[in-house]
Amino acid sequence: MSCKKTSPTWAVAAGLAWALGAAPGCDEHDRHAFPAPPASVAAETVTVEPRTQLLPTFPCSSRCHSARESQPDKRLLTEFHTFRNTEFHHGDPAGWCYQCHSQKNIDRLVIASGELVTFDEAYLLCGGCHGDKLRDWRLAVHGKTMGHWTGNKIRRSCTGCHNPHNPTFPHLVPEAPPVRPEHGERM
Amino acid sequence: MSVFSGLGTAAKEIVRGGRIYYAWVALLLVFISLGLVAYVGQLRNGLGMTNMRNQVAWGFYISNFTFLVGVAAAAVLLVIPAYVYNFKPIKEIAFLGELMAVTAIVMCILFVAVDVGGPANLWHLIPFIGRPNFPVSLLTWDIVVLNGYLGINGFIFFYVLYKVSRGQKYSRILPLILLSIPWAVGIHTVTAFLYNGLVARPFWNAAILAPRFLASAFCSGPALMILVLQLVRRQFRIDIDGRALTKIAELVAYALAFNLFLLGAEAFKEFYGQSEHIAPMKYLYLGLHGHHALVPFMWTALTLNVTALMLFLVPRFRNNVKLLNVGCVFILCGVYIEKGLGLVVPGFTPDALGEIYEYVPSVTELAVSLGIWSSGALCFTLLAKFSIPVFIKAKQFTLLGEPSE
Amino acid sequence: MKNDGCTPRACPSSEAPVAGATAERGAPLLQLGRRPPDRRAILGASVAAVAAAATGSGCGNHRFDAHYKELTDEDKRRIFERIEAETRARTGVDVKISAPQPMDGVEFAYALDLSLCNGNRRCAEACARENNLPDVPKFRYIQVLEMDRGTLDFENANAYYEHDEVPVPGKVYLPVQCQHCANPPCVKVCPVTATWREPDGLVVVDYNWCIGCRYCIAACPYFGRRFNFHEPTVRPRDINPDQGYISNRLRPVGVVEKCTFCLQRTRVGRYPACLEACPTGARKFGNLGDPNGEVRIMLERKRVYVLKEELGTLPRFYYFYG
């Protein structure tokens, strides 16, 4: 793309860059300008990776909770969820299941407005506190994107990477390092 | 055939010689065979046979190449006094300078050829058949100037030889001889720029590099010349004016002093500034993070160069042939270290991401390099054996070969 | 030798990415040797035959192939079929060689969130599998540098760390691979134009044209290139059969290779293998020309670093803290 071919729209968009770069020649301008918008790239469609189907005991209501009363007060869990007692490390230690899970419908999450959302829309819940991250995630600056860069994108939801009950990203075993170069006829 | 009759008789000289001559040639042939064997191994197994790796991508071969470009360029040190100032004692031996330049360039080309991973692809460098990246890549410039220098000096050498053998004047190619002077500066400058232009390597990316290249070349080349001239004098029993040797030694002294000055300037900049770019210099002279493979070599080189400077600066010492020779050997070793491994390896140590891989040449590299040096020595020996009798003979004919003064 | 590592950028828009990508920056100013390919091929073949005979190498007839940019579609078909047949004979694996072309209006760029990278090296391994990197000798296109928190000091970085788990407290991780510079120093030094920057910004190597002089390795400030000092051996079951001619096909010994942003994937719309493998989501890839693409948005919203900015290489690989 040469200076002459730069379309007016993009000249405006790149204007700030040019001004700040204060580049003198045409060549320099080109280097600091955005390329022309793509002709061959399809419109973007973003799908959020569904989560519900990955939950082993879903739907919670029909599996277990239909036969139980919800207990809104914090206590030590004694049956199926006992491991959450020690695992839970998220936000206020006084927090309890029904801060996020709906007491009315255990198959849904409840967001700040009181609306119920599915587990596939967990990001709406997370964003209630982590608004900056939600904003970045929506822009694909935070979080993992898969699929095709040409437009058909699949975005992993918050809970795809973070355990909502203990959201610090887990430690990982690293892959083996490359081999240090050595002297000798054969490495 | 009459054209070649003079040279034909001279050619017979090549196969005639004493026991020492035959032993010398045989020794060189043995070394060349060793080098060939090692090179075939390298061709079959890849450059992994060397100790070069991705972290230190160039090593002993390119070090030798760089040193030898300097030797080749230094041939002008004989041409300048001979033809510009008409200093007769050197004019008589100027052809030996050209011969040395030719030999050195041949070795340079061999060293580059053994360094590439795909020698069968070298035709890609040839204009009109391949795609040489001229004039953007400095390597293509180097190929042009080196081959040009080889052509110029080769032509001068054989033309002068031919004319002298026929008892004719060769003043017609004086312009070409004069052209070889800037060309010699050119080959060394271009070779320096080859390194100099790389922003990735701060050790090389300093403007002082090209001047340092020239200064060190004007030490090592003439030092080698002084030694070779004495060997020639003894072997062929020809009269080489002692004033020629001391004149060359004097030039070497100036160049050496300047070279050390430039080194000092560089060391000051790095060690006083203490920027991150000090790392290669530290690696060379102090060691870096426990790696000091080159430290003893670099201090040896520095000691040798300083000692040689003392010997050459004092006229009483440099007029003493023994001390002169000692000084020459010191300079050769000193510059060989400093401008060989001492120049190439620190460019890569630490590498672009700070990794330190300690490079030392492998057996293969040493053997191949020995082979190439021996090829150069053989080339020089045979050409000298072939040409010197021609000059000796011509001189008996009242120096008809000399251009009118 | 290290530089500042990353140089912070106060204002992302001031380093807005480049256009003019379609003009090849590395193209020679003066191209010697413009002749019809047929004649050149004959001349080249004869010269190469002499060279091959003289050096005793050049067993494969690929030594006579023309430069990638001069190949006609017919040449490509013939050469690809030959390579496929050779690979089948040598390894027993059926591979498919392709040469996807750059798309109009696309200039690739990469972004990496340093606050997320935890040094797990999944990227380097996925890259190795995708791009048919050998395990012996084991080198990788991506060097993940481990540094002390509070530094970006290459000289004290360590690419060979081994831990039970990462991240290690007090350490930060900086993955480095080819930065696909808009002003690539490696391209201009190549004596035979065997490496160049494609219109979509990918810096590639023609493995059949490379002479193996390693000048580009000397010129690269990012350790972005690798030379095959040894015959690269990939176990047949590890071979990725989906191969690009100027990207991940099996390389011969004695040539330089590098990251191509997985050209064989990205030119057909997929993401690079390193991005797909990254479990932390630290890696972003996209088209600088797409105003809604991840990389553009990142550039406009985040503060961005490029490595060794002072060298003027204009990397298309941006680091940021998300």
CSV table of N, CA and C in Angstrom, one decimal, chain A residues 13 24 29 31 53 57 63 69 73 79-80 83-84 95 101 107 110 132-133 153 176 178-179:
chain,number,residue,atom,x,y,z
A,13,ALA,N,-7.9,7.1,10.3
A,13,ALA,CA,-7.6,6.2,11.4
A,13,ALA,C,-6.1,6.1,11.8
A,24,PRO,N,8.7,11.7,8.4
A,24,PRO,CA,8.8,12.6,7.3
A,24,PRO,C,8.3,12.0,6.0
A,29,HIS,N,5.6,7.0,6.5
A,29,HIS,CA,4.2,7.0,6.8
A,29,HIS,C,3.6,5.6,6.6
A,31,ARG,N,4.9,2.8,7.0
A,31,ARG,CA,5.3,1.9,8.0
A,31,ARG,C,4.5,2.0,9.3
A,53,GLN,N,-22.6,-28.7,28.9
A,53,GLN,CA,-22.5,-30.1,28.5
A,53,GLN,C,-21.3,-30.8,29.1
A,57,THR,N,-22.4,-33.6,36.3
A,57,THR,CA,-23.6,-33.9,37.1
A,57,THR,C,-24.8,-33.0,36.8
A,63,ARG,N,-30.7,-34.4,39.1
A,63,ARG,CA,-29.8,-35.4,39.6
A,63,ARG,C,-30.0,-35.5,41.1
A,69,GLU,N,-33.9,-29.4,50.2
A,69,GLU,CA,-34.1,-28.0,50.5
A,69,GLU,C,-32.8,-27.3,50.3
A,73,ASP,N,-27.7,-20.7,54.6
A,73,ASP,CA,-26.6,-20.2,55.6
A,73,ASP,C,-25.4,-21.0,55.3
A,79,GLU,N,-22.0,-33.8,52.0
A,79,GLU,CA,-22.1,-34.9,51.1
A,79,GLU,C,-21.3,-34.7,49.8
A,80,PHE,N,-22.0,-34.6,48.7
A,80,PHE,CA,-21.3,-34.6,47.4
A,80,PHE,C,-20.3,-33.5,47.3
A,83,PHE,N,-15.6,-31.6,49.0
A,83,PHE,CA,-14.3,-31.1,48.6
A,83,PHE,C,-14.3,-29.6,48.4
A,84,ARG,N,-15.4,-29.0,48.2
A,84,ARG,CA,-15.5,-27.6,48.1
A,84,ARG,C,-15.1,-26.9,49.4
A,95,GLY,N,-18.3,-16.0,51.7
A,95,GLY,CA,-19.2,-16.3,50.6
A,95,GLY,C,-19.8,-17.7,50.7
A,101,HIS,N,-24.9,-19.2,42.7
A,101,HIS,CA,-25.9,-20.2,42.2
A,101,HIS,C,-27.3,-19.7,42.6
A,107,ASP,N,-30.0,-25.1,38.5
A,107,ASP,CA,-29.4,-25.2,37.2
A,107,ASP,C,-29.0,-23.9,36.6
A,110,VAL,N,-27.1,-16.8,39.3
A,110,VAL,CA,-27.8,-15.5,39.5
A,110,VAL,C,-26.8,-14.4,39.4
A,132,ASP,N,-13.5,-5.3,34.4
A,132,ASP,CA,-12.4,-5.0,33.5
A,132,ASP,C,-12.0,-6.2,32.6
A,133,LYS,N,-12.0,-7.4,33.3
A,133,LYS,CA,-11.7,-8.6,32.6
A,133,LYS,C,-12.8,-9.0,31.6
A,153,LYS,N,-14.9,-17.5,15.1
A,153,LYS,CA,-14.0,-17.6,16.3
A,153,LYS,C,-14.8,-18.3,17.4
A,176,ALA,N,9.6,-30.3,28.5
A,176,ALA,CA,11.0,-30.4,28.7
A,176,ALA,C,11.7,-29.3,27.9
A,178,PRO,N,14.5,-27.3,25.5
A,178,PRO,CA,15.4,-27.7,24.4
A,178,PRO,C,16.7,-28.2,24.9
A,179,VAL,N,17.5,-28.9,24.1
A,179,VAL,CA,18.8,-29.4,24.6
A,179,VAL,C,19.8,-28.3,24.3
